[in-house]
mmCIF file with all atom_site columns, C-alpha atoms in Angstrom:
data_model
loop_
_atom_site.group_PDB
_atom_site.id
_atom_site.type_symbol
_atom_site.label_atom_id
_atom_site.label_alt_id
_atom_site.label_comp_id
_atom_site.label_asym_id
_atom_site.label_entity_id
_atom_site.label_seq_id
_atom_site.pdbx_PDB_ins_code
_atom_site.Cartn_x
_atom_site.Cartn_y
_atom_site.Cartn_z
_atom_site.occupancy
_atom_site.B_iso_or_equiv
_atom_site.pdbx_formal_charge
_atom_site.auth_seq_id
_atom_site.auth_comp_id
_atom_site.auth_asym_id
_atom_site.auth_atom_id
_atom_site.pdbx_PDB_model_num
ATOM 1   C CA . MET I 1 1   ? 11.412  1.510   -16.663 1.00 49.00 ? 1   MET I CA 1
ATOM 2   C CA . GLU I 1 2   ? 13.631  0.152   -19.427 1.00 56.00 ? 2   GLU I CA 1
ATOM 3   C CA . ASN I 1 3   ? 14.319  2.308   -22.448 1.00 64.00 ? 3   ASN I CA 1
ATOM 4   C CA . ASN I 1 4   ? 13.420  -0.243  -25.082 1.00 73.00 ? 4   ASN I CA 1
ATOM 5   C CA . VAL I 1 5   ? 12.468  0.676   -28.643 1.00 81.00 ? 5   VAL I CA 1
ATOM 6   C CA . ALA I 1 6   ? 9.127   -0.593  -29.943 1.00 81.00 ? 6   ALA I CA 1
ATOM 7   C CA . ASP I 1 7   ? 9.529   -3.286  -32.493 1.00 87.00 ? 7   ASP I CA 1
ATOM 8   C CA . CYS I 1 8   ? 6.329   -2.403  -34.381 1.00 91.00 ? 8   CYS I CA 1
ATOM 9   C CA . THR I 1 9   ? 4.458   0.631   -35.932 1.00 89.00 ? 9   THR I CA 1
ATOM 10  C CA . ALA I 1 10  ? 1.517   2.088   -34.076 1.00 87.00 ? 10  ALA I CA 1
ATOM 11  C CA . LEU I 1 11  ? -1.848  1.362   -35.735 1.00 91.00 ? 11  LEU I CA 1
ATOM 12  C CA . ASN I 1 12  ? -3.202  4.602   -34.274 1.00 92.00 ? 12  ASN I CA 1
ATOM 13  C CA . PRO I 1 13  ? -0.260  6.996   -34.171 1.00 90.00 ? 13  PRO I CA 1
ATOM 14  C CA . GLN I 1 14  ? -2.287  10.114  -33.295 1.00 95.00 ? 14  GLN I CA 1
ATOM 15  C CA . ILE I 1 15  ? -3.657  8.382   -30.177 1.00 94.00 ? 15  ILE I CA 1
ATOM 16  C CA . VAL I 1 16  ? -0.209  7.349   -29.140 1.00 92.00 ? 16  VAL I CA 1
ATOM 17  C CA . GLU I 1 17  ? 1.143   10.902  -29.605 1.00 94.00 ? 17  GLU I CA 1
ATOM 18  C CA . ASP I 1 18  ? -1.900  12.395  -27.699 1.00 95.00 ? 18  ASP I CA 1
ATOM 19  C CA . ILE I 1 19  ? -1.433  10.024  -24.709 1.00 93.00 ? 19  ILE I CA 1
ATOM 20  C CA . ARG I 1 20  ? 2.451   10.054  -24.665 1.00 92.00 ? 20  ARG I CA 1
ATOM 21  C CA . PRO I 1 21  ? 2.690   13.486  -22.679 1.00 93.00 ? 21  PRO I CA 1
ATOM 22  C CA . GLN I 1 22  ? 0.185   12.251  -20.141 1.00 94.00 ? 22  GLN I CA 1
ATOM 23  C CA . MET I 1 23  ? 2.216   9.146   -19.242 1.00 93.00 ? 23  MET I CA 1
ATOM 24  C CA . PRO I 1 24  ? 3.523   9.202   -15.610 1.00 91.00 ? 24  PRO I CA 1
ATOM 25  C CA . GLU I 1 25  ? 7.171   10.039  -15.032 1.00 93.00 ? 25  GLU I CA 1
ATOM 26  C CA . GLU I 1 26  ? 9.503   7.253   -14.228 1.00 91.00 ? 26  GLU I CA 1
ATOM 27  C CA . ASN I 1 27  ? 10.030  8.160   -10.556 1.00 92.00 ? 27  ASN I CA 1
ATOM 28  C CA . LEU I 1 28  ? 6.241   8.009   -10.040 1.00 91.00 ? 28  LEU I CA 1
ATOM 29  C CA . LEU I 1 29  ? 6.042   4.560   -11.595 1.00 91.00 ? 29  LEU I CA 1
ATOM 30  C CA . TYR I 1 30  ? 8.830   3.286   -9.333  1.00 91.00 ? 30  TYR I CA 1
ATOM 31  C CA . GLY I 1 31  ? 6.954   4.835   -6.323  1.00 88.00 ? 31  GLY I CA 1
ATOM 32  C CA . LEU I 1 32  ? 3.734   3.136   -7.245  1.00 86.00 ? 32  LEU I CA 1
ATOM 33  C CA . SER I 1 33  ? 5.506   -0.139  -7.835  1.00 89.00 ? 33  SER I CA 1
ATOM 34  C CA . ASP I 1 34  ? 7.048   0.134   -4.314  1.00 88.00 ? 34  ASP I CA 1
ATOM 35  C CA . PHE I 1 35  ? 3.685   0.889   -2.840  1.00 86.00 ? 35  PHE I CA 1
ATOM 36  C CA . PHE I 1 36  ? 2.113   -2.162  -4.337  1.00 87.00 ? 36  PHE I CA 1
ATOM 37  C CA . LYS I 1 37  ? 5.063   -4.299  -3.235  1.00 90.00 ? 37  LYS I CA 1
ATOM 38  C CA . VAL I 1 38  ? 4.451   -3.247  0.363   1.00 89.00 ? 38  VAL I CA 1
ATOM 39  C CA . MET I 1 39  ? 0.768   -4.040  -0.089  1.00 87.00 ? 39  MET I CA 1
ATOM 40  C CA . GLY I 1 40  ? 1.616   -7.352  -1.677  1.00 89.00 ? 40  GLY I CA 1
ATOM 41  C CA . ASP I 1 41  ? 2.643   -9.155  1.504   1.00 93.00 ? 41  ASP I CA 1
ATOM 42  C CA . PRO I 1 42  ? -0.039  -11.367 3.209   1.00 93.00 ? 42  PRO I CA 1
ATOM 43  C CA . THR I 1 43  ? 1.174   -10.601 6.618   1.00 95.00 ? 43  THR I CA 1
ATOM 44  C CA . ARG I 1 44  ? 1.001   -6.912  6.048   1.00 94.00 ? 44  ARG I CA 1
ATOM 45  C CA . ILE I 1 45  ? -2.493  -7.383  4.534   1.00 92.00 ? 45  ILE I CA 1
ATOM 46  C CA . ASN I 1 46  ? -3.538  -9.088  7.650   1.00 94.00 ? 46  ASN I CA 1
ATOM 47  C CA . ILE I 1 47  ? -2.310  -6.189  9.758   1.00 96.00 ? 47  ILE I CA 1
ATOM 48  C CA . LEU I 1 48  ? -3.999  -3.636  7.447   1.00 93.00 ? 48  LEU I CA 1
ATOM 49  C CA . TRP I 1 49  ? -7.189  -5.668  7.751   1.00 91.00 ? 49  TRP I CA 1
ATOM 50  C CA . ALA I 1 50  ? -7.112  -5.448  11.571  1.00 95.00 ? 50  ALA I CA 1
ATOM 51  C CA . LEU I 1 51  ? -6.131  -1.775  11.523  1.00 95.00 ? 51  LEU I CA 1
ATOM 52  C CA . GLU I 1 52  ? -8.967  -0.912  9.233   1.00 91.00 ? 52  GLU I CA 1
ATOM 53  C CA . LYS I 1 53  ? -11.244 -2.125  11.967  1.00 92.00 ? 53  LYS I CA 1
ATOM 54  C CA . GLN I 1 54  ? -9.496  -0.826  15.018  1.00 94.00 ? 54  GLN I CA 1
ATOM 55  C CA . SER I 1 55  ? -6.309  0.788   16.370  1.00 95.00 ? 55  SER I CA 1
ATOM 56  C CA . PHE I 1 56  ? -4.021  -1.760  17.915  1.00 97.00 ? 56  PHE I CA 1
ATOM 57  C CA . CYS I 1 57  ? -0.812  -1.803  19.994  1.00 95.00 ? 57  CYS I CA 1
ATOM 58  C CA . VAL I 1 58  ? 1.839   -4.210  18.959  1.00 95.00 ? 58  VAL I CA 1
ATOM 59  C CA . SER I 1 59  ? 1.126   -6.813  21.730  1.00 95.00 ? 59  SER I CA 1
ATOM 60  C CA . ASP I 1 60  ? -2.626  -6.989  20.808  1.00 96.00 ? 60  ASP I CA 1
ATOM 61  C CA . LEU I 1 61  ? -1.754  -7.351  17.105  1.00 97.00 ? 61  LEU I CA 1
ATOM 62  C CA . ALA I 1 62  ? 0.722   -10.045 17.945  1.00 97.00 ? 62  ALA I CA 1
ATOM 63  C CA . VAL I 1 63  ? -1.880  -12.020 19.904  1.00 97.00 ? 63  VAL I CA 1
ATOM 64  C CA . LEU I 1 64  ? -4.611  -11.358 17.146  1.00 97.00 ? 64  LEU I CA 1
ATOM 65  C CA . LEU I 1 65  ? -2.345  -12.546 14.396  1.00 97.00 ? 65  LEU I CA 1
ATOM 66  C CA . ASN I 1 66  ? -0.534  -15.322 16.345  1.00 97.00 ? 66  ASN I CA 1
ATOM 67  C CA . MET I 1 67  ? 2.870   -13.749 15.710  1.00 97.00 ? 67  MET I CA 1
ATOM 68  C CA . THR I 1 68  ? 5.749   -12.472 17.814  1.00 97.00 ? 68  THR I CA 1
ATOM 69  C CA . LYS I 1 69  ? 5.915   -8.824  18.852  1.00 96.00 ? 69  LYS I CA 1
ATOM 70  C CA . SER I 1 70  ? 9.238   -8.597  16.964  1.00 96.00 ? 70  SER I CA 1
ATOM 71  C CA . ALA I 1 71  ? 7.598   -9.828  13.714  1.00 97.00 ? 71  ALA I CA 1
ATOM 72  C CA . VAL I 1 72  ? 4.693   -7.425  14.083  1.00 97.00 ? 72  VAL I CA 1
ATOM 73  C CA . SER I 1 73  ? 7.007   -4.523  14.832  1.00 96.00 ? 73  SER I CA 1
ATOM 74  C CA . HIS I 1 74  ? 9.051   -5.279  11.732  1.00 97.00 ? 74  HIS I CA 1
ATOM 75  C CA . GLN I 1 75  ? 5.978   -5.316  9.494   1.00 97.00 ? 75  GLN I CA 1
ATOM 76  C CA . LEU I 1 76  ? 4.651   -2.125  11.143  1.00 97.00 ? 76  LEU I CA 1
ATOM 77  C CA . LYS I 1 77  ? 7.973   -0.428  10.400  1.00 96.00 ? 77  LYS I CA 1
ATOM 78  C CA . ILE I 1 78  ? 7.582   -1.332  6.719   1.00 96.00 ? 78  ILE I CA 1
ATOM 79  C CA . LEU I 1 79  ? 4.005   -0.044  6.688   1.00 95.00 ? 79  LEU I CA 1
ATOM 80  C CA . ARG I 1 80  ? 4.981   3.225   8.469   1.00 95.00 ? 80  ARG I CA 1
ATOM 81  C CA . THR I 1 81  ? 7.854   3.781   6.033   1.00 93.00 ? 81  THR I CA 1
ATOM 82  C CA . ALA I 1 82  ? 5.272   3.438   3.225   1.00 91.00 ? 82  ALA I CA 1
ATOM 83  C CA . LYS I 1 83  ? 3.068   5.900   5.055   1.00 90.00 ? 83  LYS I CA 1
ATOM 84  C CA . LEU I 1 84  ? 0.252   3.305   5.297   1.00 93.00 ? 84  LEU I CA 1
ATOM 85  C CA . VAL I 1 85  ? 0.000   3.344   9.075   1.00 95.00 ? 85  VAL I CA 1
ATOM 86  C CA . ARG I 1 86  ? 0.724   5.843   11.831  1.00 96.00 ? 86  ARG I CA 1
ATOM 87  C CA . ALA I 1 87  ? 1.874   5.363   15.388  1.00 96.00 ? 87  ALA I CA 1
ATOM 88  C CA . ASP I 1 88  ? 0.206   7.319   18.228  1.00 95.00 ? 88  ASP I CA 1
ATOM 89  C CA . LYS I 1 89  ? 1.720   7.192   21.792  1.00 92.00 ? 89  LYS I CA 1
ATOM 90  C CA . LYS I 1 90  ? -0.977  6.363   24.393  1.00 84.00 ? 90  LYS I CA 1
ATOM 91  C CA . GLY I 1 91  ? 0.697   6.370   27.784  1.00 87.00 ? 91  GLY I CA 1
ATOM 92  C CA . LYS I 1 92  ? 3.418   3.747   27.754  1.00 88.00 ? 92  LYS I CA 1
ATOM 93  C CA . ASN I 1 93  ? 2.042   2.100   24.685  1.00 88.00 ? 93  ASN I CA 1
ATOM 94  C CA . VAL I 1 94  ? 2.108   2.899   21.044  1.00 92.00 ? 94  VAL I CA 1
ATOM 95  C CA . CYS I 1 95  ? -1.140  2.313   19.021  1.00 95.00 ? 95  CYS I CA 1
ATOM 96  C CA . TYR I 1 96  ? -1.176  1.831   15.319  1.00 97.00 ? 96  TYR I CA 1
ATOM 97  C CA . SER I 1 97  ? -3.897  2.807   12.836  1.00 96.00 ? 97  SER I CA 1
ATOM 98  C CA . LEU I 1 98  ? -4.312  3.325   9.192   1.00 94.00 ? 98  LEU I CA 1
ATOM 99  C CA . ASN I 1 99  ? -2.514  6.610   8.290   1.00 91.00 ? 99  ASN I CA 1
ATOM 100 C CA . ASP I 1 100 ? -5.530  8.465   6.667   1.00 87.00 ? 100 ASP I CA 1
ATOM 101 C CA . ASP I 1 101 ? -8.575  8.216   4.556   1.00 87.00 ? 101 ASP I CA 1
ATOM 102 C CA . HIS I 1 102 ? -6.545  7.542   1.309   1.00 87.00 ? 102 HIS I CA 1
ATOM 103 C CA . VAL I 1 103 ? -5.316  4.334   2.662   1.00 83.00 ? 103 VAL I CA 1
ATOM 104 C CA . ARG I 1 104 ? -8.794  3.384   3.841   1.00 84.00 ? 104 ARG I CA 1
ATOM 105 C CA . ILE I 1 105 ? -10.248 4.090   0.370   1.00 90.00 ? 105 ILE I CA 1
ATOM 106 C CA . ILE I 1 106 ? -7.507  2.117   -1.345  1.00 86.00 ? 106 ILE I CA 1
ATOM 107 C CA . TRP I 1 107 ? -8.137  -0.711  1.102   1.00 80.00 ? 107 TRP I CA 1
ATOM 108 C CA . GLU I 1 108 ? -11.859 -0.634  0.587   1.00 84.00 ? 108 GLU I CA 1
ATOM 109 C CA . LYS I 1 109 ? -11.620 -0.455  -3.186  1.00 89.00 ? 109 LYS I CA 1
ATOM 110 C CA . ALA I 1 110 ? -9.244  -3.383  -3.289  1.00 85.00 ? 110 ALA I CA 1
ATOM 111 C CA . LEU I 1 111 ? -11.584 -5.447  -1.162  1.00 84.00 ? 111 LEU I CA 1
ATOM 112 C CA . GLU I 1 112 ? -14.514 -4.492  -3.282  1.00 90.00 ? 112 GLU I CA 1
ATOM 113 C CA . HIS I 1 113 ? -12.693 -5.518  -6.399  1.00 90.00 ? 113 HIS I CA 1
ATOM 114 C CA . MET I 1 114 ? -11.616 -8.914  -4.958  1.00 87.00 ? 114 MET I CA 1
ATOM 115 C CA . CYS I 1 115 ? -15.257 -9.607  -3.747  1.00 92.00 ? 115 CYS I CA 1
ATOM 116 C CA . GLU I 1 116 ? -16.826 -8.996  -7.200  1.00 86.00 ? 116 GLU I CA 1
#
């Protein structure tokens, strides 16, 4: 976050001073921003949509989404790095699913908001 100086005077300075200590730290803001950047890609949203319904291996996701295995793997790597999905080895295959209930809740709330 830039360190700009406000070019005006607060109309409610007590409220400003009461809230200021509660503001999130800069590193948390950057982390949230990165999280929403990852969530902001239509291809990754499509993958998350599928994984919210069912665990999938890369090949099945590629067929479902009409993408190459390489492209799906690339997007899954980004989602794994962001801790949105997890990989579970099943025999020779790796199956992907949403990482945890936090991801599912965020996903459901976002869908609920968009459908209002």
